[in-house]
CSV table of C-alpha atoms and ligand atoms in Angstrom, one decimal:
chain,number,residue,atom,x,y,z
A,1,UNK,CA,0.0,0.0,0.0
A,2,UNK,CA,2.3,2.8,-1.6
A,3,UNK,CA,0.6,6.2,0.0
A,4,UNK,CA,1.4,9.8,-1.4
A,5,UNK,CA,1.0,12.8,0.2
A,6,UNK,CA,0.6,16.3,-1.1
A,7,UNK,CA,-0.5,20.1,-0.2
A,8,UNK,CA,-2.4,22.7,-1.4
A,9,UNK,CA,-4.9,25.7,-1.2
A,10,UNK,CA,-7.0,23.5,-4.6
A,11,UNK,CA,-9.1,26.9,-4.5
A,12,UNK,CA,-11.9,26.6,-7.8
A,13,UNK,CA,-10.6,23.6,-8.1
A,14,UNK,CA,-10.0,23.2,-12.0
A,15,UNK,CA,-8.5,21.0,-14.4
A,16,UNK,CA,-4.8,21.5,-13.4
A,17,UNK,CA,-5.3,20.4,-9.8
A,18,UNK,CA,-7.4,17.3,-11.1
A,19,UNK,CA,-4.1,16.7,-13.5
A,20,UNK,CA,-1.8,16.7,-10.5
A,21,UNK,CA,-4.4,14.7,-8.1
A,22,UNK,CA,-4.4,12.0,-10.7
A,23,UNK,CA,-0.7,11.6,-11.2
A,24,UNK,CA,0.0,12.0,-7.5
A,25,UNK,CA,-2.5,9.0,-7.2
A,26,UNK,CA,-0.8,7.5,-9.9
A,27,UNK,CA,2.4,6.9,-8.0
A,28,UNK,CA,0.5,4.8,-5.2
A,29,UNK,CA,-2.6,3.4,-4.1
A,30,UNK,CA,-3.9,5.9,-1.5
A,31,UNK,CA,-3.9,10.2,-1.2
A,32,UNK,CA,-3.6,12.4,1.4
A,33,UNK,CA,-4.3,16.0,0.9
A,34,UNK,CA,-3.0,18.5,3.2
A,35,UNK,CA,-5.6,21.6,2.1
A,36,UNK,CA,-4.1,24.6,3.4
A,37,UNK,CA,-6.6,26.4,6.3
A,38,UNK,CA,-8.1,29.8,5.4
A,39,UNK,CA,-6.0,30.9,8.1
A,40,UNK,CA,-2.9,29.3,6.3
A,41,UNK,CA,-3.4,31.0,3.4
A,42,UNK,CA,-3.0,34.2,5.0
A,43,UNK,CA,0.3,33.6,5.8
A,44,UNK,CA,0.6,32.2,1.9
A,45,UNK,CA,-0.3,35.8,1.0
A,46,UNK,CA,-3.4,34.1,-0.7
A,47,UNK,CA,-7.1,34.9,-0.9
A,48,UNK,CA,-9.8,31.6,-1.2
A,49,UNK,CA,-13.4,31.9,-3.1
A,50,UNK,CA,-14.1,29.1,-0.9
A,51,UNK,CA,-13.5,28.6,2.7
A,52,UNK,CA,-11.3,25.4,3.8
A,53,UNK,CA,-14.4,23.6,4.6
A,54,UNK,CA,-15.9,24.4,1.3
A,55,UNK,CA,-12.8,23.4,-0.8
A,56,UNK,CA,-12.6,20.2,1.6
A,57,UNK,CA,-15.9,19.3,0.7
A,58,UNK,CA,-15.0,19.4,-3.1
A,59,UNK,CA,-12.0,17.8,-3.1
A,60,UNK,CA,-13.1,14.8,-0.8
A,61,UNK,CA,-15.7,14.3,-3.8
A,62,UNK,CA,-12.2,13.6,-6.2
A,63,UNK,CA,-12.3,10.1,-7.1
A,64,UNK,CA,-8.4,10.3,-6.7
A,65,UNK,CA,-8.2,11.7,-3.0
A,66,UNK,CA,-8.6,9.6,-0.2
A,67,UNK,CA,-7.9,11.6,2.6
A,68,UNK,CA,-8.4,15.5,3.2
A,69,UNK,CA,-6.7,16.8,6.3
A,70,UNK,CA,-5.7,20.3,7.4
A,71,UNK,CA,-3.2,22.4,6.4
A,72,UNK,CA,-2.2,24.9,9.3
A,73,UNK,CA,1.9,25.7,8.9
A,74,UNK,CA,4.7,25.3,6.9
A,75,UNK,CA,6.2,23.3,9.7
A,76,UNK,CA,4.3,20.3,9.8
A,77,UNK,CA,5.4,18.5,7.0
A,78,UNK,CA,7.7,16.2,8.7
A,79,UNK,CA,5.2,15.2,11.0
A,80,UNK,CA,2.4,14.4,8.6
A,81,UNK,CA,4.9,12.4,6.5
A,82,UNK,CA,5.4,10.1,9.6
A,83,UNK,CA,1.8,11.0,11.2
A,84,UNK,CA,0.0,9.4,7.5
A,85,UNK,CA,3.4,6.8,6.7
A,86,UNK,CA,3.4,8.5,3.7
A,87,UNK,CA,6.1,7.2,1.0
A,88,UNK,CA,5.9,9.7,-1.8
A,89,UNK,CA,5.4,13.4,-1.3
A,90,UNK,CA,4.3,15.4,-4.1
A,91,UNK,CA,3.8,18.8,-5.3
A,92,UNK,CA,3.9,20.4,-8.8
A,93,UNK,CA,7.2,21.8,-10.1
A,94,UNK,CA,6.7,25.5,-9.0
A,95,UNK,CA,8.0,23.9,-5.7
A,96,UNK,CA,10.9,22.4,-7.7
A,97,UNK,CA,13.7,22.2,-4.6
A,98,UNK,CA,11.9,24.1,-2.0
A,99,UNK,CA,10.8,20.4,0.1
A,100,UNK,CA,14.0,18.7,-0.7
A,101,UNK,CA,14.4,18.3,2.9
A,102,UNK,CA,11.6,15.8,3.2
A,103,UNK,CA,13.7,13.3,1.1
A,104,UNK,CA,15.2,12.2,4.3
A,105,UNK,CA,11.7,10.8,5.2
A,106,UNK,CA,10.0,10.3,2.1
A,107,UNK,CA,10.4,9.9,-1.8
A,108,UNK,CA,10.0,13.8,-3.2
A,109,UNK,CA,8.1,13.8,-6.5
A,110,UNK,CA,7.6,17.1,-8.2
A,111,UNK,CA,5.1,17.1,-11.4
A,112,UNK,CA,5.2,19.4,-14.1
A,113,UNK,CA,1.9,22.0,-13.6
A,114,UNK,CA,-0.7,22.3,-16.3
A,115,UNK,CA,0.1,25.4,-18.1
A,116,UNK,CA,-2.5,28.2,-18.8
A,117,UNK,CA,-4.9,27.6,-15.9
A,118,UNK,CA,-5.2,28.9,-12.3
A,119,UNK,CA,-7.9,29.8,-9.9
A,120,UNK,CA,-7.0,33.5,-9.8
A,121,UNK,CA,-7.2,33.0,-13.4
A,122,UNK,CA,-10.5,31.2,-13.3
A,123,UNK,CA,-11.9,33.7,-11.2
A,124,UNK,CA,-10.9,37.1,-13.6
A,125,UNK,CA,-12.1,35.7,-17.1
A,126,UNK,CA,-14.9,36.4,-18.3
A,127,UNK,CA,-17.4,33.5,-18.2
A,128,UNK,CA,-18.0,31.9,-21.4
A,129,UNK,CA,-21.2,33.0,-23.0
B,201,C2G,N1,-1.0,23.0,-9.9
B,201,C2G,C1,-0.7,22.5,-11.1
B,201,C2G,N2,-1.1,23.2,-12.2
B,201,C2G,C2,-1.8,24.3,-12.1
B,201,C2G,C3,-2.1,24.8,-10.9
B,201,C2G,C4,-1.7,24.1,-9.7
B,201,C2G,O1,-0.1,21.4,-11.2
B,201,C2G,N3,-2.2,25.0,-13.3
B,201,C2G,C5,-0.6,22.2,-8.7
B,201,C2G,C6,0.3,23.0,-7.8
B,201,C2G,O2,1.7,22.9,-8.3
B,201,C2G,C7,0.2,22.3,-6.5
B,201,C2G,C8,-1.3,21.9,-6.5
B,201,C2G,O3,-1.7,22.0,-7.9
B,201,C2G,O4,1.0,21.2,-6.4
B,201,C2G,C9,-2.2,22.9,-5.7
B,201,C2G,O5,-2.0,24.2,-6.2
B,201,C2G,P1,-2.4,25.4,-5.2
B,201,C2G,O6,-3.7,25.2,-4.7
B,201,C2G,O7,-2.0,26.7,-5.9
B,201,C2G,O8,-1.3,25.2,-4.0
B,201,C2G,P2,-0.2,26.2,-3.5
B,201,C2G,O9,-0.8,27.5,-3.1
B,201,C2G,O10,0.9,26.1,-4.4
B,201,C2G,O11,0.1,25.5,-2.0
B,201,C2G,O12,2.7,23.7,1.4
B,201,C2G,C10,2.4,23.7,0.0
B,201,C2G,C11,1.4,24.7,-0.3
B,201,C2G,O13,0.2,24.6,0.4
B,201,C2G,C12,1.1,24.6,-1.8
């Protein structure tokens, strides 16, 4: 039972985050999601549409997550790893290097991000008509 962890703020949750969540899942047979509290996100600079229990409720309806749990710091990383046993950690390659550290605990997989598509973006276009 190969499981993969991963993080995010999966605001608007779009086609790019389903394109990660599927190749995260791909690695292994079970997914944890840290989503990252609204009051995380302050300190990520980074407004949500939807609250944390809104976007949880979306994501937990992903047929490739399996577990949604709180993210609340930049610190807890380590401890999740260990907390959920995860062996593969995750994130698209904006974070290329940046949780290298975790590769004493954990396989570090970054993914290359669907281009051209974003919540902020989501939310400024017009809608299509
Ligand atoms: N992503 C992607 N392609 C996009 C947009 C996002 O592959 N077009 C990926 C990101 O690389 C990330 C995940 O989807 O791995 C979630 O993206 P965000 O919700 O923007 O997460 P972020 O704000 O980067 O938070 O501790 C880590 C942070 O919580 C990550």
């Amino acid at each position: 039972m190969k499981r993969i962890l991963t993080y995010g703020t999966f605001d608007v949750l779009h086609y790019g985050h389903i394109n990660l969540l599927k190749r995260a899942k791909a690695l292994g047979d079970y997914l944890i999601v840290g989503l990252s509290s609204d009051e995380f996100n302050a300190l990520k600079n980074k407004k949500s549409y939807y609250t944390y229990e809104q976007r949880k409720i979306i994501l937990e309806a992903c047929r490739y997550v399996d577990l949604v749990v709180p993210e609340n710091n930049w610190e807890q990383k380590i401890d999740d790893v260990q907390k959920y046993q995860a062996d593969i950690f995750v994130m698209g390659d904006d974070w290329e290097g940046k949780f290298d550290f975790l590769k004493d605990y954990c396989e570090v997989v970054y993914l290359p991000r669907t281009p051209d598509v974003s919540s902020t973006k989501t939310k400024a276009e017009k809608l299509h008509v």
